[in-house]
Short mmCIF file of C-alpha atoms in Angstrom, two decimals:
data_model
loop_
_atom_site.label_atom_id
_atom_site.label_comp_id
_atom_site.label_asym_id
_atom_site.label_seq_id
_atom_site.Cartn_x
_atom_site.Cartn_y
_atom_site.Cartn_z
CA UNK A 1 46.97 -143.80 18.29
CA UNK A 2 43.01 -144.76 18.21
CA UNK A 3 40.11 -142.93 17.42
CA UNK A 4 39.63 -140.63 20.86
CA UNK A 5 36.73 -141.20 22.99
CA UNK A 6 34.32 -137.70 22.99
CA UNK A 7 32.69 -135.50 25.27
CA UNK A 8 29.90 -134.14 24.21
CA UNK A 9 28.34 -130.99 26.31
CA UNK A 10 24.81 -131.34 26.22
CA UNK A 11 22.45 -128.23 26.14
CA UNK A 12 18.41 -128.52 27.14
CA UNK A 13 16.89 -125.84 25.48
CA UNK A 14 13.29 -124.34 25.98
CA UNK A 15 11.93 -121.30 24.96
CA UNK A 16 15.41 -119.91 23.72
CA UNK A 17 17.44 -120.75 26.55
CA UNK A 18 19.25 -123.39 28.40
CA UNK A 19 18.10 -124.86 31.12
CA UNK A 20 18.69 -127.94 33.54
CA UNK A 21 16.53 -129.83 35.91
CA UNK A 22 16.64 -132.56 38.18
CA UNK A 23 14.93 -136.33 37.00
CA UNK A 24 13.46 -133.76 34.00
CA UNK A 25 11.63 -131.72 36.84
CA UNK A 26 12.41 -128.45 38.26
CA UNK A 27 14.15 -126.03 35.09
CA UNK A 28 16.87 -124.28 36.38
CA UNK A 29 17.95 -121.14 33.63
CA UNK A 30 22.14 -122.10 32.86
CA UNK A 31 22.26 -119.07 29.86
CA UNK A 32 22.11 -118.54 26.27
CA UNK A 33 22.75 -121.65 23.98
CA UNK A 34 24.62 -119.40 21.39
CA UNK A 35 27.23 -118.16 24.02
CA UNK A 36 27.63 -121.48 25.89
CA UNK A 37 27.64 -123.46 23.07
CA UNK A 38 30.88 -121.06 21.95
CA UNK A 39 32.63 -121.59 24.91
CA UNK A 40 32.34 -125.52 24.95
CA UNK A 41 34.00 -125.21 21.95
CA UNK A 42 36.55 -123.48 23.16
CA UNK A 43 37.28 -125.80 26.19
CA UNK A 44 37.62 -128.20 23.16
CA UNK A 45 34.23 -130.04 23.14
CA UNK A 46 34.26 -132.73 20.80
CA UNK A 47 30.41 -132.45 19.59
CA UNK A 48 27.71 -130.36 20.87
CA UNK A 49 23.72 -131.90 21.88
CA UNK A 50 20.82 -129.45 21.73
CA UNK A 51 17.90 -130.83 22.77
CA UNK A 52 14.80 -128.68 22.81
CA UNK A 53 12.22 -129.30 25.37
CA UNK A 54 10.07 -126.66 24.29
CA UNK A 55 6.68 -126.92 25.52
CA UNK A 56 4.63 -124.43 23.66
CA UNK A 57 4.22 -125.03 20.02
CA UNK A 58 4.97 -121.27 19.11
CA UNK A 59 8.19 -121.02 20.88
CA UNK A 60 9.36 -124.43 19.06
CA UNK A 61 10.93 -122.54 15.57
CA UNK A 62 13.80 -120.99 17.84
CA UNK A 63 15.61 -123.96 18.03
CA UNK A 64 16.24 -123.82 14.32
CA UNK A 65 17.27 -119.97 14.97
CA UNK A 66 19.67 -121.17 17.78
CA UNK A 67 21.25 -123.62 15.70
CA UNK A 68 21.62 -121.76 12.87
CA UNK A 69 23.38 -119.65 14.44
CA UNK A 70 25.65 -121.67 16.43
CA UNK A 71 26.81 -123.66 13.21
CA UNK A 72 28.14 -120.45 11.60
CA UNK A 73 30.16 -119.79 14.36
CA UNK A 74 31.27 -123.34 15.98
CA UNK A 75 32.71 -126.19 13.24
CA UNK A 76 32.69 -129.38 15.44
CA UNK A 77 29.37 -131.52 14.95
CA UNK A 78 26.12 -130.22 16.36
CA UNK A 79 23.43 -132.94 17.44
CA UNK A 80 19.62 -131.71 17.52
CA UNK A 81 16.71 -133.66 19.12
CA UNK A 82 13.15 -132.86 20.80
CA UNK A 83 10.01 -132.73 19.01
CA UNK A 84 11.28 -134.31 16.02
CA UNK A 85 8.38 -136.02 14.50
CA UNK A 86 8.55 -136.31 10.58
CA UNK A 87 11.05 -136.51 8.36
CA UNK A 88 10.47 -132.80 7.49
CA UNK A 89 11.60 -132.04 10.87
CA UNK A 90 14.77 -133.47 10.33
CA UNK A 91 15.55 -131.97 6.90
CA UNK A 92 14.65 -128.55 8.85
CA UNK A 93 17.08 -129.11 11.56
CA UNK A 94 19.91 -130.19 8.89
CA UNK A 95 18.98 -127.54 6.90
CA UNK A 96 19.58 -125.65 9.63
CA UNK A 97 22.89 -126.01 10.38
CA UNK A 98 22.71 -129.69 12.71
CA UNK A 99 24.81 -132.31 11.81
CA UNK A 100 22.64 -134.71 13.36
CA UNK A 101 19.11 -135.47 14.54
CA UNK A 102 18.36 -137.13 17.56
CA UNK A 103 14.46 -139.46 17.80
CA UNK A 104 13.58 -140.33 20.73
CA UNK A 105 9.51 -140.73 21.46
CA UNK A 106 8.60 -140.18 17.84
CA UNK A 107 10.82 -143.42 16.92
CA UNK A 108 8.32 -145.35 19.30
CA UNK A 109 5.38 -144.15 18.29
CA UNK A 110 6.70 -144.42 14.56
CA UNK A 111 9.83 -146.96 13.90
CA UNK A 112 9.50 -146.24 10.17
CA UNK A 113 10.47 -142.85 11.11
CA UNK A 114 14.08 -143.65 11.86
CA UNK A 115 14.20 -145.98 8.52
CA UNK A 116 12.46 -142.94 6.54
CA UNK A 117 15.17 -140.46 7.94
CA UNK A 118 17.77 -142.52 7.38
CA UNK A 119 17.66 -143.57 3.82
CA UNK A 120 16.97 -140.26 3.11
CA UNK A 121 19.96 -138.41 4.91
CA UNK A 122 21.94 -141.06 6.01
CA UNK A 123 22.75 -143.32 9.03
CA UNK A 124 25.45 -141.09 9.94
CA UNK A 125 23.04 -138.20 10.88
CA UNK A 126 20.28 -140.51 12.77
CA UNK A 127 20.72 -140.62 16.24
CA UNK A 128 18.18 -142.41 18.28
CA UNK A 129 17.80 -141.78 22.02
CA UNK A 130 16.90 -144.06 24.68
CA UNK A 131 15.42 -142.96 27.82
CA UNK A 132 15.32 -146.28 30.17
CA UNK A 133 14.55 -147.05 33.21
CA UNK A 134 15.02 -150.42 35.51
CA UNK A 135 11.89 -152.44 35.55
CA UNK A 136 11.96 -155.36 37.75
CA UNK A 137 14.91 -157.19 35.97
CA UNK A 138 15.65 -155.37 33.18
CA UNK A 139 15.70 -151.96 31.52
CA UNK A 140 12.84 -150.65 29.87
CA UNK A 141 11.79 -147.59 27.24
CA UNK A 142 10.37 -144.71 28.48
CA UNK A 143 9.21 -141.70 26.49
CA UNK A 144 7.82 -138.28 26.88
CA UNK A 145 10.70 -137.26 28.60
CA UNK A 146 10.54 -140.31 30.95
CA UNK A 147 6.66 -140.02 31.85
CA UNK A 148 5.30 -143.18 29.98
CA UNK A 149 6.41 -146.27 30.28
CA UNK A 150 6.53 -148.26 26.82
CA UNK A 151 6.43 -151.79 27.45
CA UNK A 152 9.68 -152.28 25.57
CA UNK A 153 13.11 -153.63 26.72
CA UNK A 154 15.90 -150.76 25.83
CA UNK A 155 18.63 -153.54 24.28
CA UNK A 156 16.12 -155.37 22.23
CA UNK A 157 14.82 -151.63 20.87
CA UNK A 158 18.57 -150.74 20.73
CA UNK A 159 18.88 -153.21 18.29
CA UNK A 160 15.87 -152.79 16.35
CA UNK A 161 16.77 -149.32 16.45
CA UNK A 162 19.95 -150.23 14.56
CA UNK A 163 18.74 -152.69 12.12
CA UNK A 164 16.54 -149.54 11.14
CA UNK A 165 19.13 -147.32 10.31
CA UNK A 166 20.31 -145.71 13.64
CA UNK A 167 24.07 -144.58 13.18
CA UNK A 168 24.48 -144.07 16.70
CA UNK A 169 22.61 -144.46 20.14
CA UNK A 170 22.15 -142.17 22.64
CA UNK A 171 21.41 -143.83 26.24
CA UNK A 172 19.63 -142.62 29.00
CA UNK A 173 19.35 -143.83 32.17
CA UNK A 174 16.21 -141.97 33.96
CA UNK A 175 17.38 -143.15 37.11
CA UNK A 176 20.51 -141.16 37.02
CA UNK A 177 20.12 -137.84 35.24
CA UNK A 178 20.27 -135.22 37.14
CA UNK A 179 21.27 -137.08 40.55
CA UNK A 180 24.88 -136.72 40.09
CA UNK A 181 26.16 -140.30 41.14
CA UNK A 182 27.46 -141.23 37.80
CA UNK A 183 25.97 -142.92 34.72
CA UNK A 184 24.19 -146.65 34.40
CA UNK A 185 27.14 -148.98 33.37
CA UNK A 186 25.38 -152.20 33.40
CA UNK A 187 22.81 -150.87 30.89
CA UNK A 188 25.44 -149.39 28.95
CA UNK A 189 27.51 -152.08 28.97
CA UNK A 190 24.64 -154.26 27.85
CA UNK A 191 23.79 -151.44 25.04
CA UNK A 192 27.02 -151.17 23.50
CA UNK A 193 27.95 -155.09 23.67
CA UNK A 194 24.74 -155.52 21.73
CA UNK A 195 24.71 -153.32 18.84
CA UNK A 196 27.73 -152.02 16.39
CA UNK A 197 27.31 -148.39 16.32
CA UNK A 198 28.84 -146.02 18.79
CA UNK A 199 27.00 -145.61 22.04
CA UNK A 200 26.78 -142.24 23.93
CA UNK A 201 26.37 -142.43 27.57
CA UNK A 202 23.91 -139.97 29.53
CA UNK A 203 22.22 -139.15 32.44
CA UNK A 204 23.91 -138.68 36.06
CA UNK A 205 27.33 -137.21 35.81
CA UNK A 206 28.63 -135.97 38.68
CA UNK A 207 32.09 -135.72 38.82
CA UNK A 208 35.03 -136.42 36.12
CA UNK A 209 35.62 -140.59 37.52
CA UNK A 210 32.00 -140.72 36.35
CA UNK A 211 33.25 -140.14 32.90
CA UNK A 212 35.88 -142.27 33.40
CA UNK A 213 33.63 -145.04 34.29
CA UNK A 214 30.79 -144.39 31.21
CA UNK A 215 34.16 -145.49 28.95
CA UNK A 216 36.12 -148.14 31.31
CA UNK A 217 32.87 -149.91 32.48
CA UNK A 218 30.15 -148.71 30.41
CA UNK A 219 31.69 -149.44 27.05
CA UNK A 220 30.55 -146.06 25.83
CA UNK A 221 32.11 -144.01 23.13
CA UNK A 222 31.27 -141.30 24.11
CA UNK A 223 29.91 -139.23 27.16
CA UNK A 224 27.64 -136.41 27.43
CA UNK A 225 27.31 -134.21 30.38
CA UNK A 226 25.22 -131.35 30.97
CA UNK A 227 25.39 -129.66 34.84
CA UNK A 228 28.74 -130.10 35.25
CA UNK A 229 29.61 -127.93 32.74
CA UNK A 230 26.98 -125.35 33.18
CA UNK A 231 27.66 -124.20 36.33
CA UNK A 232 31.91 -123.92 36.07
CA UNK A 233 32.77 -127.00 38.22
CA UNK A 234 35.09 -128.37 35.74
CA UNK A 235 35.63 -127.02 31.88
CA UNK A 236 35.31 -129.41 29.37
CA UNK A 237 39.14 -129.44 28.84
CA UNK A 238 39.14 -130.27 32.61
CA UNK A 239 37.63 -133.52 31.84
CA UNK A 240 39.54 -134.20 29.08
CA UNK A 241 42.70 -134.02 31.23
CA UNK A 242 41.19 -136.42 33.73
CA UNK A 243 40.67 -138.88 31.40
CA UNK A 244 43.77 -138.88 29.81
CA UNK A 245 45.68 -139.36 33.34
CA UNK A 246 42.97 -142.59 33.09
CA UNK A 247 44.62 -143.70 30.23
CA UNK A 248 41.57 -142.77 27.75
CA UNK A 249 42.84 -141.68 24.47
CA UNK A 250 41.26 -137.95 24.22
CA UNK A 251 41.45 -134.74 21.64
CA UNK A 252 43.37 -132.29 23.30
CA UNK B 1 32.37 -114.39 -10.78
CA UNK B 2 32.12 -117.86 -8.40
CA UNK B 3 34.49 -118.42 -6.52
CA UNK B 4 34.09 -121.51 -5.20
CA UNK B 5 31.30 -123.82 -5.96
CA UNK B 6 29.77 -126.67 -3.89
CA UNK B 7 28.16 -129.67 -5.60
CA UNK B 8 24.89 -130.35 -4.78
CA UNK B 9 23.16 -133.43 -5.38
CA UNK B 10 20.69 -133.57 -3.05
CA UNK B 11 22.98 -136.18 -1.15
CA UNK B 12 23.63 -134.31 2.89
CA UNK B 13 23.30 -131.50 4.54
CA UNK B 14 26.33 -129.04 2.30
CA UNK B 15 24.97 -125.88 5.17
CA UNK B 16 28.18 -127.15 7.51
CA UNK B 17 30.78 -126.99 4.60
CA UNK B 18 29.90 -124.01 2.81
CA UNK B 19 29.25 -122.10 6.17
CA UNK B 20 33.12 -123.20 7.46
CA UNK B 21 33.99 -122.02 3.60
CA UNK B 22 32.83 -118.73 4.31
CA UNK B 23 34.05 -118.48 7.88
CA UNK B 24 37.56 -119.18 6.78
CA UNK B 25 37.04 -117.27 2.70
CA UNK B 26 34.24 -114.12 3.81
CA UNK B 27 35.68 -111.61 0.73
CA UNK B 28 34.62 -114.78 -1.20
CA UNK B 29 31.47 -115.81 -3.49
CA UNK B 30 30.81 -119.69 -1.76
CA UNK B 31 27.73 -121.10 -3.85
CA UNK B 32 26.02 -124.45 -3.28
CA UNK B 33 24.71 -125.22 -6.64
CA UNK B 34 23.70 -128.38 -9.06
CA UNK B 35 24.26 -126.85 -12.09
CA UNK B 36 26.84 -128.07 -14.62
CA UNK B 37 27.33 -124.39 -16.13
CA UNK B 38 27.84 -123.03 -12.56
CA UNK B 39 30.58 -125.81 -11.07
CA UNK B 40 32.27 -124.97 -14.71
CA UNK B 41 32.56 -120.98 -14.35
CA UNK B 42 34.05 -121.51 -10.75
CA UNK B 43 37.68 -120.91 -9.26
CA UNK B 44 37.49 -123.96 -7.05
CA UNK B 45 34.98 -126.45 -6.51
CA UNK B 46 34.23 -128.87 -3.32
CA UNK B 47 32.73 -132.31 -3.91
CA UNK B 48 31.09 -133.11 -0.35
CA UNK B 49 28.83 -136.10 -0.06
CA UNK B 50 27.06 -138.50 2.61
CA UNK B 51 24.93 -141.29 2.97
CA UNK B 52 25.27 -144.88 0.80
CA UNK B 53 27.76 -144.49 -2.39
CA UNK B 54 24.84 -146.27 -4.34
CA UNK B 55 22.41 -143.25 -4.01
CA UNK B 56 25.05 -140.76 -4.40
CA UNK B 57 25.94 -141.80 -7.78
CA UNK B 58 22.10 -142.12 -9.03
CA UNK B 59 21.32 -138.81 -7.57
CA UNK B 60 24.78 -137.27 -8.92
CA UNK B 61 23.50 -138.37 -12.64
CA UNK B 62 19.57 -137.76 -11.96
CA UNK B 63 21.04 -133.81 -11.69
CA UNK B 64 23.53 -134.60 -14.72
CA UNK B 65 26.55 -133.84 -12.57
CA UNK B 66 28.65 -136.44 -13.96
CA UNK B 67 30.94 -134.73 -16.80
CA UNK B 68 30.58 -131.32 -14.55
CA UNK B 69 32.20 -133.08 -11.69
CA UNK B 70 34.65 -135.20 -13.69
CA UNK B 71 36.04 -131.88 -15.85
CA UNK B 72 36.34 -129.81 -12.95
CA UNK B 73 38.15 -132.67 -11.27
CA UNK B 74 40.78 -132.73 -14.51
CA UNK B 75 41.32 -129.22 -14.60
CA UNK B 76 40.90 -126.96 -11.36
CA UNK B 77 41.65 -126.71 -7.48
CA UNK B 78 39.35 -129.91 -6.74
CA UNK B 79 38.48 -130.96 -3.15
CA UNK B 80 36.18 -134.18 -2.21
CA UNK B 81 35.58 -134.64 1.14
CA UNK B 82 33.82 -138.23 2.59
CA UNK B 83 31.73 -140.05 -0.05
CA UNK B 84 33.51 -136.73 -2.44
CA UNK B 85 36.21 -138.60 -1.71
CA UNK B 86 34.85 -142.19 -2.55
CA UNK B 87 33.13 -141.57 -5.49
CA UNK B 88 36.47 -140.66 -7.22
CA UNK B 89 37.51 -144.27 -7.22
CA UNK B 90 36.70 -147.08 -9.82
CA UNK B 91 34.12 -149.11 -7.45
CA UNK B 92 32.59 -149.46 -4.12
CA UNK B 93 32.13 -152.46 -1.84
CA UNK B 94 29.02 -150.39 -0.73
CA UNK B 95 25.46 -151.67 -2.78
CA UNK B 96 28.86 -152.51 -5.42
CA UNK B 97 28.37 -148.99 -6.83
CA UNK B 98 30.79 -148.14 -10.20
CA UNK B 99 32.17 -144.59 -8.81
CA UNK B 100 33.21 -142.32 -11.60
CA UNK B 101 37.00 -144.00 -11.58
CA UNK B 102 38.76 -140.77 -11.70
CA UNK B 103 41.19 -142.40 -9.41
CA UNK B 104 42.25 -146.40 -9.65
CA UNK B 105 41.07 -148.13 -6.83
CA UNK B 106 38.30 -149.43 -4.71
CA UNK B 107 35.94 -148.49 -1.73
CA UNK B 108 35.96 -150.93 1.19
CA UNK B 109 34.22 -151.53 4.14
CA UNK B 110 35.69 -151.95 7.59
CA UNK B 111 35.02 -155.33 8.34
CA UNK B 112 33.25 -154.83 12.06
CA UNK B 113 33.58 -158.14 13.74
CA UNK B 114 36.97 -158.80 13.19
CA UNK B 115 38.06 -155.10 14.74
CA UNK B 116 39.06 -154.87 18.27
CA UNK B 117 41.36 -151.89 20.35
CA UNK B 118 44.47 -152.89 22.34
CA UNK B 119 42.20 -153.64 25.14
CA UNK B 120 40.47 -156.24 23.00
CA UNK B 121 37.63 -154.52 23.08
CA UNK B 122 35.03 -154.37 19.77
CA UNK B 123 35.41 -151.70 17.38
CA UNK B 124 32.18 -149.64 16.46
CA UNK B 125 31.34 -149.19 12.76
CA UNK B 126 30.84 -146.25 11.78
CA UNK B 127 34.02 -145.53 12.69
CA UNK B 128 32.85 -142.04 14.08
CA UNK B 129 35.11 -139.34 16.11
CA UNK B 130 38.15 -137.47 15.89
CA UNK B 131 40.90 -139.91 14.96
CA UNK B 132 44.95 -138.77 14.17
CA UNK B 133 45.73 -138.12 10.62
CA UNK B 134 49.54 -138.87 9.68
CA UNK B 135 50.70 -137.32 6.59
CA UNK B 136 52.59 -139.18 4.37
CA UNK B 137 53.16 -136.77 2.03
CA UNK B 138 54.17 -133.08 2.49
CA UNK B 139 51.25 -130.87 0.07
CA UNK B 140 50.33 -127.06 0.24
CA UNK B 141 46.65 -128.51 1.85
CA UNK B 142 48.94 -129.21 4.95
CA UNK B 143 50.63 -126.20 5.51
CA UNK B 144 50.01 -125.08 9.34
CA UNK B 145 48.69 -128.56 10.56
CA UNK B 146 50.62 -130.44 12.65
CA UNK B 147 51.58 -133.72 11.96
CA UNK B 148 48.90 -136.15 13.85
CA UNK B 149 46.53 -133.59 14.27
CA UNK B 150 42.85 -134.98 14.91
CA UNK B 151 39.98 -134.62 12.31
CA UNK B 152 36.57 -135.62 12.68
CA UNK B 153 35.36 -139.07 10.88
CA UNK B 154 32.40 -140.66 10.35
CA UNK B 155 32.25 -143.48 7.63
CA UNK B 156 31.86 -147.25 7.65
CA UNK B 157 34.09 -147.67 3.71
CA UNK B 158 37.17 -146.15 3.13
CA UNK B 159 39.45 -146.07 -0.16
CA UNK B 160 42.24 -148.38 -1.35
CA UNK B 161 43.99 -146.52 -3.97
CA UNK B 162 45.83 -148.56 -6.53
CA UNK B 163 48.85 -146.51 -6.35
CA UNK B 164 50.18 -145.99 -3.47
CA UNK B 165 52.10 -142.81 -4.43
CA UNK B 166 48.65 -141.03 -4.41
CA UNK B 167 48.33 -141.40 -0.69
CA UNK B 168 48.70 -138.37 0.98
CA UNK B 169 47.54 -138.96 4.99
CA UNK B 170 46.48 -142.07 6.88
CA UNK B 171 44.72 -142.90 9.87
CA UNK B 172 44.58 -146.51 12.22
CA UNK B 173 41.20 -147.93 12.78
CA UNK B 174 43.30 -150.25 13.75
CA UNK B 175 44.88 -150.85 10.81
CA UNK B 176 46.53 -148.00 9.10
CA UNK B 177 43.83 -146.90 6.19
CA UNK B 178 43.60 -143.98 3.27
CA UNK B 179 42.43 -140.90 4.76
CA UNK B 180 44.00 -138.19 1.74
CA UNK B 181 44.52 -138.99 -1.45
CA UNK B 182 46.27 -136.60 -3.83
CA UNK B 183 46.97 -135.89 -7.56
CA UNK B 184 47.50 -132.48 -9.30
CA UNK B 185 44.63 -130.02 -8.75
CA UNK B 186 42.72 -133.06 -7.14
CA UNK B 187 42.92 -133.19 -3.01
CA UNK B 188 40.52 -135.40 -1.16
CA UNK B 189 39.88 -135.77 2.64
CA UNK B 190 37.84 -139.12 3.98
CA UNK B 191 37.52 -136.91 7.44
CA UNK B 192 35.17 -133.74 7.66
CA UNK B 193 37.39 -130.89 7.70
CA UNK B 194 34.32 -128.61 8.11
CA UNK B 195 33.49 -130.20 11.29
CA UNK B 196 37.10 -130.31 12.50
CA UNK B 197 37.63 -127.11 14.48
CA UNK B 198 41.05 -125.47 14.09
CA UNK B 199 42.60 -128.05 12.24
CA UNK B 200 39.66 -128.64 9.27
CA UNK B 201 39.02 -124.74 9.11
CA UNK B 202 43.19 -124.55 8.32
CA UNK B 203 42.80 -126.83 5.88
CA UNK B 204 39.73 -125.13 4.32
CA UNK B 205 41.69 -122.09 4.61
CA UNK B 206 44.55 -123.43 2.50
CA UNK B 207 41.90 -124.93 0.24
CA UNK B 208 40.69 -121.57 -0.82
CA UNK B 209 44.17 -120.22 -1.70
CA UNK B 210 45.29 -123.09 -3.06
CA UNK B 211 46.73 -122.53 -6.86
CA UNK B 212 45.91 -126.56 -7.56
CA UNK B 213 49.45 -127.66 -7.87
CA UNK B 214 50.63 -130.31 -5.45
#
């Protein structure tokens, strides 16, 4: 039987608490990270994605509180990202008790960043997200949580991103999150043809054939979904049971 | 008294494994250490390790953790887990590293372009996820784990033992590879077992009670 596809929960965190929002606007409070991260695991989530979008500078050593906490209690892999900027703030994070550190602006502003991080620690723990966006007729890098527009087209930087050390990719589509009508595939697709590592799919799940879709269409190996989960309209085990009746090899 | 010791040489993050050691062994003393004299006065002792083989090895002897890791391999309950597992082999395809060639056999890397699913579809390398492991061989590290039961990977080389008789569990990615190798007090996982939920804490669990016979 082959390797099974994952769902991966995924848990905004600011000030100590997880939140969601629509297009990255408008937080909604969804609970404590320590308590929904335990019952994701539970429902059988396959990883877990933190991602702290904490604004103030004081409130930003919780995350490493959160985590260290949640990786004492919770033994699948835990993925960290937001406001990592040095290579010090990744040793902190996998100090802390993450398995894996995701870059997202800081790998623009700083490509030797992801090279730094990763001959230090490893591909395996270097995760590089991709926000993107459709520009005219392609897909294009945005950062600061989809506010500025980079200039640079999201498969080329995929790429790069690899040749740098990225073990895995974590795409974006800022059209979609938070509208609910399912995930990118083209840029997926066009993402995961174009580099070897796995691909994670994000941004606009809505229901479970979404997820479907981010594997059959969208090439992904793996999908991460965050409101759907929050709020109790399907359990992660849920999903995992639709997929399989898709014919998508799963952990159950 | 130590009761179970977890090499550190600077190569990882060890937090995950010896926080899943003391979820599964809390009346126990888990210490993550890089010294020799420590890894020699403990019970047990778990060889983790990530990142490139090359580095591992140079790091491993920068900390002079070479005959620490070897004698505690020869002579007490001994578990390597990823590049732990690796570096027990003779050589690696990987920057082509010598390992410390406690076990015969080489490290290999899945060769990417030529690997492709049922639906034809490309293979990613790392091959990263929770895959099936079959065992091959019944062992006291299995007891209470089902047959098939997933573990979480992630690794681009795997190991080619030269005798096959060591092999204790294999996976398909797609073709069947090496995912346990065992020999006397010596067990050694290419999957994360502290990362594997139910299944990797079990096996952690059995680890720690382990008497080192096969």
């Amino acid at each position: 039987m082959p390797l099974a596809k994952r769902i991966i929960p995924c848990l905004d965190v600011t000030d100590g608490r997880v939140v969601k929002g629509v297009n990255f606007l408008e937080l909604r409070d969804a609970g404590d990270p320590v308590e929904i991260a335990r019952r994701y695991d539970e429902q059988g989530a396959d990883e877990l994605t933190f991602l702290d979008i904490t604004a103030s500078s004081d409130n930003r050593g919780l995350i490493l509180n959160i985590i260290e906490r949640v990786a004492s209690q919770v033994f699948i892999p835990l993925t960290v990202g937001g406001g990592v900027r040095e290579v010090d703030d990744v040793r902190r994070l996998l100090n802390a008790g993450a398995d894996k550190v995701s870059i997202n602006t800081s790998a623009v502003l700083n490509p030797q960043l992801v090279a730094d991080a990763s001959g230090r620690f490893g591909s395996q723990c270097i995760v590089v997200a991709i926000d993107a966006k459709q520009v005219d007729d392609h897909w294009e890098v945005f950062t600061h949580g989809g506010r500025k527009a980079t200039g640079l087209d999201a498969v080329e930087w995929a790429k790069k991103m690899v040749a740098l050390g990225a073990g895995e990719l974590l795409v974006t589509s800022m059209d979609r999150d938070g509208t609910k009508i399912g995930f990118n595939l083209p840029l997926n697709r066009a993402i995961s043809d174009a580099v070897d590592v796995p691909i994670i799919a994000s941004g606009g799940v809505g229901n479970l054939m979404h997820l479907v879709e981010g594997v059959q269409e969208g090439g992904a190996d793996a999908v991460l979904a965050a409101s759907i989960f929050h709020y109790g309209e399907f359990t992660v085990r849920e999903a995992k049971e639709y997929m399989q009746q898709h014919g998508i090899e799963v952990r159950l | 008294m130590i009761d179970i010791a977890v090499v550190d040489y600077g190569m990882g993050n060890l937090r995950s494994v010896s926080k899943a050691l003391e979820h599964v062994a809390p009346d126990k003393h888990v210490l993550v250490t890089s010294d020799p004299q420590e890894i020699a006065a403990a019970g047990r002792v778990v060889f983790p390790g990530q990142g490139a083989m090359p580095d591992c090895v140079r790091e491993l002897d920068a900390r002079g953790l070479r005959d620490a890791v070897k004698s505690a391999a020869a002579n007490k309950p001994f578990l390597g887990i990823c590049i732990g597992l690796q570096l027990l082999f003779e050589h690696s395809e990987e920057g082509n590293a010598a390992g410390l060639g406690i076990l015969d056999g080489n490290v290999k890397r899945f060769a990417a372009q030529d690997m492709h699913d049922s639906g034809g579809r490309k293979l990613k390398v790392p091959h990263m996820g929770w895959n099936q492991v079959y065992q091959t061989k019944a062992h006291p590290l299995w007891r209470g784990i089902e047959d098939g039961a997933r573990f979480y990977y992630v690794h681009s080389y795997y190991v080619a033992p030269q005798d096959g008789t060591l092999i204790s569990a294999v996976s398909e990615y797609p073709e069947r590879f090496t995912s346990c190798v065992a020999r006397d007090n010596i067990f050694a996982v290419q999957f994360h077992p502290e990362k594997s939920q139910h299944a990797g804490l079990q096996l952690l669990s059995n680890f720690v009670q382990w008497d080192g016979r096969p």
